[in-house]
PDB file of C-alpha atoms and ligand atoms in Angstrom:
ATOM      1  CA  MET A   1      24.714  -3.216  -6.160  1.00 63.00           C
ATOM      2  CA  SER A   2      21.837  -2.967  -3.670  1.00 77.00           C
ATOM      3  CA  VAL A   3      22.411  -0.795  -0.595  1.00 74.00           C
ATOM      4  CA  HIS A   4      19.574  -2.621   1.164  1.00 70.00           C
ATOM      5  CA  LYS A   5      21.086  -6.101   0.780  1.00 74.00           C
ATOM      6  CA  ASP A   6      24.641  -5.149   1.768  1.00 81.00           C
ATOM      7  CA  VAL A   7      24.220  -3.257   5.014  1.00 90.00           C
ATOM      8  CA  LYS A   8      24.583  -4.958   8.381  1.00 94.00           C
ATOM      9  CA  LYS A   9      22.954  -2.043  10.210  1.00 98.00           C
ATOM     10  CA  VAL A  10      20.520   0.410   8.684  1.00 98.00           C
ATOM     11  CA  THR A  11      21.304   4.031   9.559  1.00 98.00           C
ATOM     12  CA  THR A  12      19.737   7.317   8.500  1.00 98.00           C
ATOM     13  CA  HIS A  13      22.624   7.642   6.007  1.00 98.00           C
ATOM     14  CA  VAL A  14      21.761   4.265   4.483  1.00 98.00           C
ATOM     15  CA  LEU A  15      18.162   5.447   3.965  1.00 98.00           C
ATOM     16  CA  GLN A  16      19.422   8.597   2.208  1.00 98.00           C
ATOM     17  CA  GLU A  17      21.665   6.472   0.007  1.00 98.00           C
ATOM     18  CA  MET A  18      18.680   4.271  -0.846  1.00 98.00           C
ATOM     19  CA  LYS A  19      16.663   7.307  -1.928  1.00 98.00           C
ATOM     20  CA  ASN A  20      19.603   8.625  -3.960  1.00 98.00           C
ATOM     21  CA  ARG A  21      19.818   5.305  -5.817  1.00 98.00           C
ATOM     22  CA  GLY A  22      16.053   4.915  -6.252  1.00 98.00           C
ATOM     23  CA  GLU A  23      15.883   1.880  -3.923  1.00 98.00           C
ATOM     24  CA  LYS A  24      12.590   1.681  -2.037  1.00 98.00           C
ATOM     25  CA  ILE A  25      12.593   1.711   1.775  1.00 98.00           C
ATOM     26  CA  SER A  26      10.481  -0.830   3.705  1.00 98.00           C
ATOM     27  CA  MET A  27       9.098   0.059   7.126  1.00 98.00           C
ATOM     28  CA  LEU A  28       6.668  -1.659   9.498  1.00 99.00           C
ATOM     29  CA  THR A  29       5.516  -0.898  13.003  1.00 98.00           C
ATOM     30  CA  GLY A  30       6.610  -3.103  15.917  1.00 98.00           C
ATOM     31  CA  TYR A  31       5.729  -2.934  19.591  1.00 98.00           C
ATOM     32  CA  ASP A  32       7.091  -6.057  21.295  1.00 98.00           C
ATOM     33  CA  TYR A  33      10.172  -8.280  21.386  1.00 98.00           C
ATOM     34  CA  SER A  34       8.811 -11.425  19.697  1.00 98.00           C
ATOM     35  CA  MET A  35       7.215  -9.693  16.711  1.00 98.00           C
ATOM     36  CA  ALA A  36      10.176  -7.316  16.268  1.00 98.00           C
ATOM     37  CA  ARG A  37      12.562 -10.307  16.113  1.00 98.00           C
ATOM     38  CA  ILE A  38      10.632 -11.785  13.188  1.00 98.00           C
ATOM     39  CA  ILE A  39      10.265  -8.449  11.398  1.00 98.00           C
ATOM     40  CA  ASP A  40      13.986  -7.678  11.752  1.00 98.00           C
ATOM     41  CA  ALA A  41      15.043 -11.162  10.650  1.00 98.00           C
ATOM     42  CA  SER A  42      12.867 -10.717   7.545  1.00 98.00           C
ATOM     43  CA  GLY A  43      15.128  -7.866   6.414  1.00 98.00           C
ATOM     44  CA  ILE A  44      12.976  -4.801   7.029  1.00 98.00           C
ATOM     45  CA  ASP A  45      14.809  -1.457   6.783  1.00 98.00           C
ATOM     46  CA  VAL A  46      12.980   0.483   9.513  1.00 98.00           C
ATOM     47  CA  ILE A  47      10.870  -0.568  12.506  1.00 99.00           C
ATOM     48  CA  LEU A  48       8.630   2.181  13.816  1.00 99.00           C
ATOM     49  CA  VAL A  49       7.568   1.861  17.435  1.00 99.00           C
ATOM     50  CA  GLY A  50       4.390   3.721  16.573  1.00 98.00           C
ATOM     51  CA  ASP A  51       2.023   5.347  18.999  1.00 98.00           C
ATOM     52  CA  SER A  52      -0.518   3.184  17.136  1.00 98.00           C
ATOM     53  CA  ALA A  53       0.416   0.854  20.034  1.00 98.00           C
ATOM     54  CA  SER A  54      -2.305   2.846  21.774  1.00 98.00           C
ATOM     55  CA  ASN A  55      -4.825   1.303  19.328  1.00 97.00           C
ATOM     56  CA  VAL A  56      -3.505  -2.147  18.498  1.00 97.00           C
ATOM     57  CA  MET A  57      -1.808  -3.078  21.780  1.00 98.00           C
ATOM     58  CA  ALA A  58      -3.949  -1.237  24.336  1.00 98.00           C
ATOM     59  CA  GLY A  59      -7.327  -1.060  22.555  1.00 97.00           C
ATOM     60  CA  HIS A  60      -7.778   2.718  22.763  1.00 98.00           C
ATOM     61  CA  GLU A  61      -9.855   4.437  20.088  1.00 96.00           C
ATOM     62  CA  THR A  62      -7.125   7.011  19.362  1.00 97.00           C
ATOM     63  CA  THR A  63      -3.372   7.408  19.791  1.00 98.00           C
ATOM     64  CA  LEU A  64      -3.788  10.180  22.360  1.00 98.00           C
ATOM     65  CA  PRO A  65      -3.840   8.202  25.641  1.00 98.00           C
ATOM     66  CA  ILE A  66      -0.489   6.408  25.299  1.00 98.00           C
ATOM     67  CA  THR A  67       2.131   7.807  27.696  1.00 98.00           C
ATOM     68  CA  LEU A  68       5.845   8.425  27.373  1.00 98.00           C
ATOM     69  CA  ASP A  69       6.559   5.631  29.888  1.00 98.00           C
ATOM     70  CA  GLN A  70       4.410   3.211  27.869  1.00 98.00           C
ATOM     71  CA  MET A  71       6.189   4.163  24.616  1.00 98.00           C
ATOM     72  CA  ILE A  72       9.529   3.621  26.368  1.00 98.00           C
ATOM     73  CA  TYR A  73       8.391   0.158  27.506  1.00 98.00           C
ATOM     74  CA  HIS A  74       7.375  -0.834  23.959  1.00 98.00           C
ATOM     75  CA  ALA A  75      10.483   0.674  22.343  1.00 99.00           C
ATOM     76  CA  SER A  76      12.955  -0.954  24.724  1.00 98.00           C
ATOM     77  CA  SER A  77      11.315  -4.355  24.054  1.00 98.00           C
ATOM     78  CA  VAL A  78      11.715  -3.803  20.296  1.00 99.00           C
ATOM     79  CA  VAL A  79      15.321  -2.604  20.548  1.00 98.00           C
ATOM     80  CA  ARG A  80      16.292  -5.778  22.475  1.00 98.00           C
ATOM     81  CA  ALA A  81      15.097  -7.820  19.472  1.00 98.00           C
ATOM     82  CA  VAL A  82      16.626  -5.863  16.624  1.00 98.00           C
ATOM     83  CA  GLU A  83      20.021  -6.464  15.021  1.00 98.00           C
ATOM     84  CA  ARG A  84      19.746  -4.722  11.669  1.00 98.00           C
ATOM     85  CA  ALA A  85      16.803  -2.348  11.271  1.00 98.00           C
ATOM     86  CA  LEU A  86      16.766   1.334  12.185  1.00 98.00           C
ATOM     87  CA  VAL A  87      14.402   1.713  15.168  1.00 99.00           C
ATOM     88  CA  VAL A  88      12.345   4.921  15.176  1.00 99.00           C
ATOM     89  CA  VAL A  89      10.230   5.750  18.232  1.00 99.00           C
ATOM     90  CA  ASP A  90       7.089   7.900  18.114  1.00 98.00           C
ATOM     91  CA  MET A  91       7.008  10.765  20.588  1.00 98.00           C
ATOM     92  CA  PRO A  92       3.546  10.455  22.130  1.00 98.00           C
ATOM     93  CA  PHE A  93       0.871  13.154  22.218  1.00 98.00           C
ATOM     94  CA  GLY A  94       1.716  15.838  24.783  1.00 97.00           C
ATOM     95  CA  SER A  95       5.431  15.046  24.960  1.00 98.00           C
ATOM     96  CA  TYR A  96       6.649  17.706  22.465  1.00 98.00           C
ATOM     97  CA  GLN A  97       3.852  20.168  21.630  1.00 95.00           C
ATOM     98  CA  GLY A  98       4.118  22.228  24.838  1.00 89.00           C
ATOM     99  CA  ASN A  99       7.603  23.699  24.742  1.00 95.00           C
ATOM    100  CA  SER A 100      10.852  22.774  23.097  1.00 98.00           C
ATOM    101  CA  LYS A 101      12.807  22.267  26.356  1.00 97.00           C
ATOM    102  CA  GLU A 102      10.321  19.680  27.534  1.00 98.00           C
ATOM    103  CA  ALA A 103      10.358  18.114  24.065  1.00 98.00           C
ATOM    104  CA  LEU A 104      14.138  17.761  24.218  1.00 98.00           C
ATOM    105  CA  SER A 105      14.152  16.194  27.680  1.00 98.00           C
ATOM    106  CA  ASN A 106      11.440  13.721  26.584  1.00 98.00           C
ATOM    107  CA  ALA A 107      13.376  12.826  23.416  1.00 98.00           C
ATOM    108  CA  ILE A 108      16.510  12.322  25.542  1.00 98.00           C
ATOM    109  CA  ARG A 109      14.569   9.970  27.833  1.00 98.00           C
ATOM    110  CA  ILE A 110      13.486   7.946  24.789  1.00 98.00           C
ATOM    111  CA  MET A 111      17.045   7.691  23.462  1.00 98.00           C
ATOM    112  CA  LYS A 112      18.620   6.886  26.866  1.00 98.00           C
ATOM    113  CA  GLU A 113      16.001   4.458  28.169  1.00 98.00           C
ATOM    114  CA  THR A 114      15.148   2.548  24.971  1.00 98.00           C
ATOM    115  CA  GLY A 115      18.346   2.458  22.917  1.00 98.00           C
ATOM    116  CA  GLY A 116      16.246   3.515  19.881  1.00 98.00           C
ATOM    117  CA  HIS A 117      17.942   5.284  17.005  1.00 98.00           C
ATOM    118  CA  ALA A 118      15.581   8.175  16.196  1.00 99.00           C
ATOM    119  CA  VAL A 119      12.267   9.785  17.136  1.00 99.00           C
ATOM    120  CA  LYS A 120       9.220  10.653  15.028  1.00 98.00           C
ATOM    121  CA  MET A 121       7.017  13.695  15.577  1.00 98.00           C
ATOM    122  CA  GLU A 122       3.718  14.739  13.980  1.00 98.00           C
ATOM    123  CA  GLY A 123       3.376  18.241  12.514  1.00 98.00           C
ATOM    124  CA  GLY A 124       5.167  20.986  10.601  1.00 98.00           C
ATOM    125  CA  GLU A 125       5.680  24.684  11.323  1.00 97.00           C
ATOM    126  CA  GLU A 126       3.738  24.540  14.621  1.00 97.00           C
ATOM    127  CA  ILE A 127       6.327  22.194  16.202  1.00 98.00           C
ATOM    128  CA  ILE A 128       9.458  23.374  14.390  1.00 98.00           C
ATOM    129  CA  ASP A 129      11.062  24.812  17.553  1.00 98.00           C
ATOM    130  CA  SER A 130      10.826  21.426  19.280  1.00 98.00           C
ATOM    131  CA  ILE A 131      12.206  19.634  16.218  1.00 98.00           C
ATOM    132  CA  LYS A 132      15.163  22.026  15.943  1.00 98.00           C
ATOM    133  CA  ARG A 133      16.027  21.757  19.645  1.00 98.00           C
ATOM    134  CA  ILE A 134      15.909  17.940  19.547  1.00 98.00           C
ATOM    135  CA  LEU A 135      18.136  17.944  16.467  1.00 98.00           C
ATOM    136  CA  THR A 136      20.711  20.127  18.258  1.00 98.00           C
ATOM    137  CA  ALA A 137      21.195  17.254  20.733  1.00 98.00           C
ATOM    138  CA  GLY A 138      22.146  14.959  17.845  1.00 98.00           C
ATOM    139  CA  ILE A 139      18.884  13.016  17.939  1.00 98.00           C
ATOM    140  CA  PRO A 140      17.669  12.124  14.432  1.00 98.00           C
ATOM    141  CA  VAL A 141      14.070  13.214  13.771  1.00 99.00           C
ATOM    142  CA  MET A 142      11.573  11.737  11.325  1.00 99.00           C
ATOM    143  CA  GLY A 143       8.681  14.074  10.471  1.00 98.00           C
ATOM    144  CA  HIS A 144       5.053  13.069   9.909  1.00 98.00           C
ATOM    145  CA  LEU A 145       2.623  15.144   7.796  1.00 98.00           C
ATOM    146  CA  GLY A 146      -0.791  14.691   6.177  1.00 98.00           C
ATOM    147  CA  LEU A 147      -3.163  12.715   8.370  1.00 97.00           C
ATOM    148  CA  THR A 148      -1.547  13.079  11.775  1.00 97.00           C
ATOM    149  CA  PRO A 149      -3.623  10.926  14.157  1.00 96.00           C
ATOM    150  CA  GLN A 150      -2.611  12.879  17.279  1.00 97.00           C
ATOM    151  CA  SER A 151      -4.694  15.766  15.826  1.00 95.00           C
ATOM    152  CA  ILE A 152      -7.758  13.640  15.131  1.00 95.00           C
ATOM    153  CA  TYR A 153      -9.999  15.795  17.303  1.00 95.00           C
ATOM    154  CA  LYS A 154      -9.010  18.841  15.223  1.00 93.00           C
ATOM    155  CA  PHE A 155      -9.638  17.005  11.912  1.00 93.00           C
ATOM    156  CA  GLY A 156     -12.796  15.275  13.161  1.00 94.00           C
ATOM    157  CA  THR A 157     -12.393  12.339  10.762  1.00 91.00           C
ATOM    158  CA  TYR A 158      -9.783   9.970   9.292  1.00 92.00           C
ATOM    159  CA  VAL A 159     -10.531  10.960   5.650  1.00 94.00           C
ATOM    160  CA  VAL A 160      -7.820  11.744   3.077  1.00 96.00           C
ATOM    161  CA  ARG A 161      -5.993  15.017   3.869  1.00 95.00           C
ATOM    162  CA  ALA A 162      -4.679  17.825   1.628  1.00 96.00           C
ATOM    163  CA  LYS A 163      -7.118  17.329  -1.246  1.00 95.00           C
ATOM    164  CA  GLU A 164      -7.660  21.088  -1.463  1.00 97.00           C
ATOM    165  CA  GLU A 165      -5.042  23.469  -2.841  1.00 96.00           C
ATOM    166  CA  GLU A 166      -4.563  25.436   0.394  1.00 97.00           C
ATOM    167  CA  GLU A 167      -3.826  22.404   2.581  1.00 97.00           C
ATOM    168  CA  ALA A 168      -1.660  20.851  -0.165  1.00 98.00           C
ATOM    169  CA  SER A 169       0.509  24.001  -0.401  1.00 98.00           C
ATOM    170  CA  ARG A 170       0.846  24.100   3.392  1.00 98.00           C
ATOM    171  CA  LEU A 171       1.962  20.466   3.363  1.00 98.00           C
ATOM    172  CA  ILE A 172       4.640  21.155   0.714  1.00 98.00           C
ATOM    173  CA  HIS A 173       5.793  24.182   2.723  1.00 98.00           C
ATOM    174  CA  ASP A 174       5.976  22.075   5.918  1.00 98.00           C
ATOM    175  CA  ALA A 175       7.886  19.259   4.166  1.00 98.00           C
ATOM    176  CA  LYS A 176      10.531  21.762   2.980  1.00 98.00           C
ATOM    177  CA  LEU A 177      10.685  23.274   6.456  1.00 98.00           C
ATOM    178  CA  LEU A 178      11.317  19.839   8.016  1.00 98.00           C
ATOM    179  CA  GLU A 179      14.000  19.116   5.429  1.00 98.00           C
ATOM    180  CA  ASP A 180      15.715  22.498   6.041  1.00 98.00           C
ATOM    181  CA  ALA A 181      15.574  21.937   9.809  1.00 98.00           C
ATOM    182  CA  GLY A 182      17.492  18.663   9.372  1.00 98.00           C
ATOM    183  CA  CYS A 183      14.889  15.860   9.612  1.00 98.00           C
ATOM    184  CA  PHE A 184      16.249  12.675   8.021  1.00 98.00           C
ATOM    185  CA  ALA A 185      12.921  11.480   6.559  1.00 99.00           C
ATOM    186  CA  ILE A 186       9.202  12.263   6.537  1.00 99.00           C
ATOM    187  CA  VAL A 187       6.127  10.022   6.763  1.00 98.00           C
ATOM    188  CA  LEU A 188       3.219  11.196   4.599  1.00 98.00           C
ATOM    189  CA  GLU A 189      -0.067   9.659   5.702  1.00 98.00           C
ATOM    190  CA  LYS A 190      -3.275   9.422   3.673  1.00 98.00           C
ATOM    191  CA  ILE A 191      -2.840  12.171   1.091  1.00 98.00           C
ATOM    192  CA  PRO A 192      -3.371  12.122  -2.702  1.00 98.00           C
ATOM    193  CA  ALA A 193      -0.704  10.078  -4.523  1.00 98.00           C
ATOM    194  CA  LYS A 194       0.128  12.956  -6.904  1.00 98.00           C
ATOM    195  CA  LEU A 195       0.846  15.334  -4.036  1.00 98.00           C
ATOM    196  CA  ALA A 196       3.012  12.739  -2.247  1.00 98.00           C
ATOM    197  CA  GLU A 197       4.974  12.148  -5.461  1.00 98.00           C
ATOM    198  CA  GLN A 198       5.506  15.893  -5.859  1.00 98.00           C
ATOM    199  CA  VAL A 199       6.845  16.148  -2.280  1.00 98.00           C
ATOM    200  CA  ALA A 200       9.171  13.164  -2.837  1.00 98.00           C
ATOM    201  CA  LYS A 201      10.556  14.936  -5.932  1.00 98.00           C
ATOM    202  CA  GLU A 202      10.879  18.363  -4.326  1.00 98.00           C
ATOM    203  CA  VAL A 203      12.673  17.325  -1.124  1.00 98.00           C
ATOM    204  CA  LYS A 204      15.930  15.382  -1.031  1.00 98.00           C
ATOM    205  CA  ILE A 205      15.260  13.386   2.163  1.00 98.00           C
ATOM    206  CA  PRO A 206      13.346  10.048   1.984  1.00 98.00           C
ATOM    207  CA  ILE A 207       9.549  10.226   1.959  1.00 98.00           C
ATOM    208  CA  ILE A 208       7.790   7.181   3.419  1.00 98.00           C
ATOM    209  CA  GLY A 209       4.123   6.818   2.536  1.00 98.00           C
ATOM    210  CA  ILE A 210       1.098   5.201   4.126  1.00 98.00           C
ATOM    211  CA  GLY A 211      -1.953   5.641   1.935  1.00 98.00           C
ATOM    212  CA  ALA A 212       0.114   8.053  -0.177  1.00 98.00           C
ATOM    213  CA  GLY A 213       0.603   6.040  -3.374  1.00 98.00           C
ATOM    214  CA  ASN A 214       3.641   4.607  -5.102  1.00 98.00           C
ATOM    215  CA  GLY A 215       5.520   7.748  -6.122  1.00 98.00           C
ATOM    216  CA  VAL A 216       7.335   8.038  -2.780  1.00 98.00           C
ATOM    217  CA  ASP A 217      10.603   6.536  -1.529  1.00 98.00           C
ATOM    218  CA  GLY A 218       9.201   3.838   0.736  1.00 98.00           C
ATOM    219  CA  GLN A 219       6.132   2.433   2.454  1.00 98.00           C
ATOM    220  CA  VAL A 220       5.030   1.832   6.030  1.00 98.00           C
ATOM    221  CA  LEU A 221       2.123  -0.229   7.371  1.00 98.00           C
ATOM    222  CA  VAL A 222       0.902  -1.116  10.845  1.00 98.00           C
ATOM    223  CA  VAL A 223       2.005  -4.730  11.324  1.00 98.00           C
ATOM    224  CA  HIS A 224      -1.270  -5.897  12.900  1.00 98.00           C
ATOM    225  CA  ASP A 225      -3.192  -4.514   9.901  1.00 98.00           C
ATOM    226  CA  MET A 226      -0.993  -6.081   7.179  1.00 98.00           C
ATOM    227  CA  LEU A 227      -1.038  -9.452   8.963  1.00 98.00           C
ATOM    228  CA  GLY A 228      -4.835  -9.350   9.195  1.00 97.00           C
ATOM    229  CA  ILE A 229      -4.792  -9.643  13.010  1.00 96.00           C
ATOM    230  CA  ASN A 230      -7.019  -6.600  13.131  1.00 88.00           C
ATOM    231  CA  ASN A 231      -9.855  -7.873  10.914  1.00 86.00           C
ATOM    232  CA  GLU A 232     -12.108  -4.824  11.190  1.00 88.00           C
ATOM    233  CA  PHE A 233      -9.770  -2.202   9.680  1.00 89.00           C
ATOM    234  CA  LYS A 234     -10.099  -2.190   5.884  1.00 92.00           C
ATOM    235  CA  PRO A 235      -8.972   1.112   4.352  1.00 95.00           C
ATOM    236  CA  ARG A 236      -8.306   1.163   0.607  1.00 96.00           C
ATOM    237  CA  PHE A 237      -4.544   1.609   1.065  1.00 97.00           C
ATOM    238  CA  LEU A 238      -4.118  -1.541   3.177  1.00 98.00           C
ATOM    239  CA  ARG A 239      -2.811  -4.696   1.510  1.00 98.00           C
ATOM    240  CA  LYS A 240      -3.347  -7.721   3.752  1.00 97.00           C
ATOM    241  CA  TYR A 241      -0.539 -10.279   3.544  1.00 98.00           C
ATOM    242  CA  ASN A 242      -2.249 -12.790   5.800  1.00 97.00           C
ATOM    243  CA  ASN A 243      -5.453 -13.470   7.663  1.00 97.00           C
ATOM    244  CA  LEU A 244      -4.004 -14.108  11.104  1.00 98.00           C
ATOM    245  CA  TYR A 245      -7.261 -13.258  12.857  1.00 98.00           C
ATOM    246  CA  GLU A 246      -8.859 -16.331  11.285  1.00 97.00           C
ATOM    247  CA  GLN A 247      -5.779 -18.539  11.667  1.00 98.00           C
ATOM    248  CA  MET A 248      -5.303 -17.632  15.332  1.00 98.00           C
ATOM    249  CA  HIS A 249      -9.017 -17.938  16.045  1.00 98.00           C
ATOM    250  CA  ASN A 250      -9.013 -21.443  14.542  1.00 98.00           C
ATOM    251  CA  SER A 251      -5.907 -22.425  16.535  1.00 98.00           C
ATOM    252  CA  PHE A 252      -7.426 -21.210  19.808  1.00 98.00           C
ATOM    253  CA  GLN A 253     -10.650 -23.093  19.093  1.00 98.00           C
ATOM    254  CA  GLN A 254      -8.730 -26.271  18.269  1.00 98.00           C
ATOM    255  CA  TYR A 255      -6.728 -25.959  21.525  1.00 98.00           C
ATOM    256  CA  ILE A 256      -9.899 -25.431  23.587  1.00 98.00           C
ATOM    257  CA  SER A 257     -11.478 -28.452  21.946  1.00 98.00           C
ATOM    258  CA  ASP A 258      -8.364 -30.610  22.554  1.00 98.00           C
ATOM    259  CA  VAL A 259      -8.242 -29.599  26.239  1.00 98.00           C
ATOM    260  CA  LYS A 260     -11.956 -30.215  26.761  1.00 98.00           C
ATOM    261  CA  SER A 261     -11.870 -33.603  25.036  1.00 98.00           C
ATOM    262  CA  GLY A 262      -8.753 -34.727  26.929  1.00 98.00           C
ATOM    263  CA  ASP A 263      -6.836 -35.136  23.647  1.00 98.00           C
ATOM    264  CA  PHE A 264      -4.162 -32.667  24.852  1.00 98.00           C
ATOM    265  CA  PRO A 265      -1.669 -33.501  26.251  1.00 98.00           C
ATOM    266  CA  ASN A 266      -1.062 -36.986  24.828  1.00 98.00           C
ATOM    267  CA  GLN A 267       1.554 -39.596  25.902  1.00 97.00           C
ATOM    268  CA  ASN A 268       4.354 -37.809  24.002  1.00 98.00           C
ATOM    269  CA  GLU A 269       3.509 -34.439  25.469  1.00 98.00           C
ATOM    270  CA  GLN A 270       4.062 -35.343  29.113  1.00 97.00           C
ATOM    271  CA  TYR A 271       6.962 -36.356  31.405  1.00 98.00           C
TER     272      TYR A 271
HETATM  273  O1  KIV B   1       1.893   5.188  14.913  1.00 64.98           O
HETATM  274  C1  KIV B   1       1.995   4.697  13.774  1.00 64.98           C
HETATM  275  O2  KIV B   1       1.803   3.500  13.548  1.00 64.98           O
HETATM  276  C2  KIV B   1       2.342   5.590  12.665  1.00 64.98           C
HETATM  277  C3  KIV B   1       2.304   5.025  11.289  1.00 64.98           C
HETATM  278  C4  KIV B   1       0.911   4.873  10.833  1.00 64.98           C
HETATM  279  C5  KIV B   1       3.110   5.819  10.334  1.00 64.98           C
HETATM  280  O3  KIV B   1       2.634   6.731  12.884  1.00 64.98           O
END
């Protein structure tokens, strides 16, 4: 019997059950009501209101500029659309790194004002106090290790992380720390597939990969990338399921042409 097919509402416990049974977890980002409705109706397990909204919705180069208020706006739009999926909301840069009290009050704002089900935070040992304090309030936390885009100015580039032994061991240490603290899942971004598989075997909580190979418990992609809306982003890990840039471009051109020629609206399209 499939856990995925039977549940009416996905919870953190359902995700753990899926890992225990070897059932893969599907996750996509979502930022607005209309898209989230379609994603949820398709049967996705988790919708991540990612701070990648900073890139794909607002056109910023990095995820750093997006604010807590903006994340709350996106997340509340998504929550209004969703009936089944677990909705996880990214805590934006600057909302949890300073001190754990501030982190908790920001996480509480997210939970109260969006109706989301969990928060996600980037980092390991360096943010463990914030993670622990948020967990004490009963707010589920998803971790995020490997390439953590909020630290892009420290890394300097978006290349694969943890290829060297030292960084790989630190990542394994951090994953165990997050598990011991009580995180319900961890995203591993852009790390070698073998390392991701090792982490997924060594920790009991679900590991969701992006650019981390197939040996993990689930996958996440940015919805604009997998739909081909963003036609310039072509990393090796991205599978494109559509070419919406081209399809939308063609539709817009056809509409412009119909308006200019007077073809639209016709007799049946007016009152
Ligand atoms: O913000 C985001 O979209 C993310 C995913 C890439 C995991 O954190």
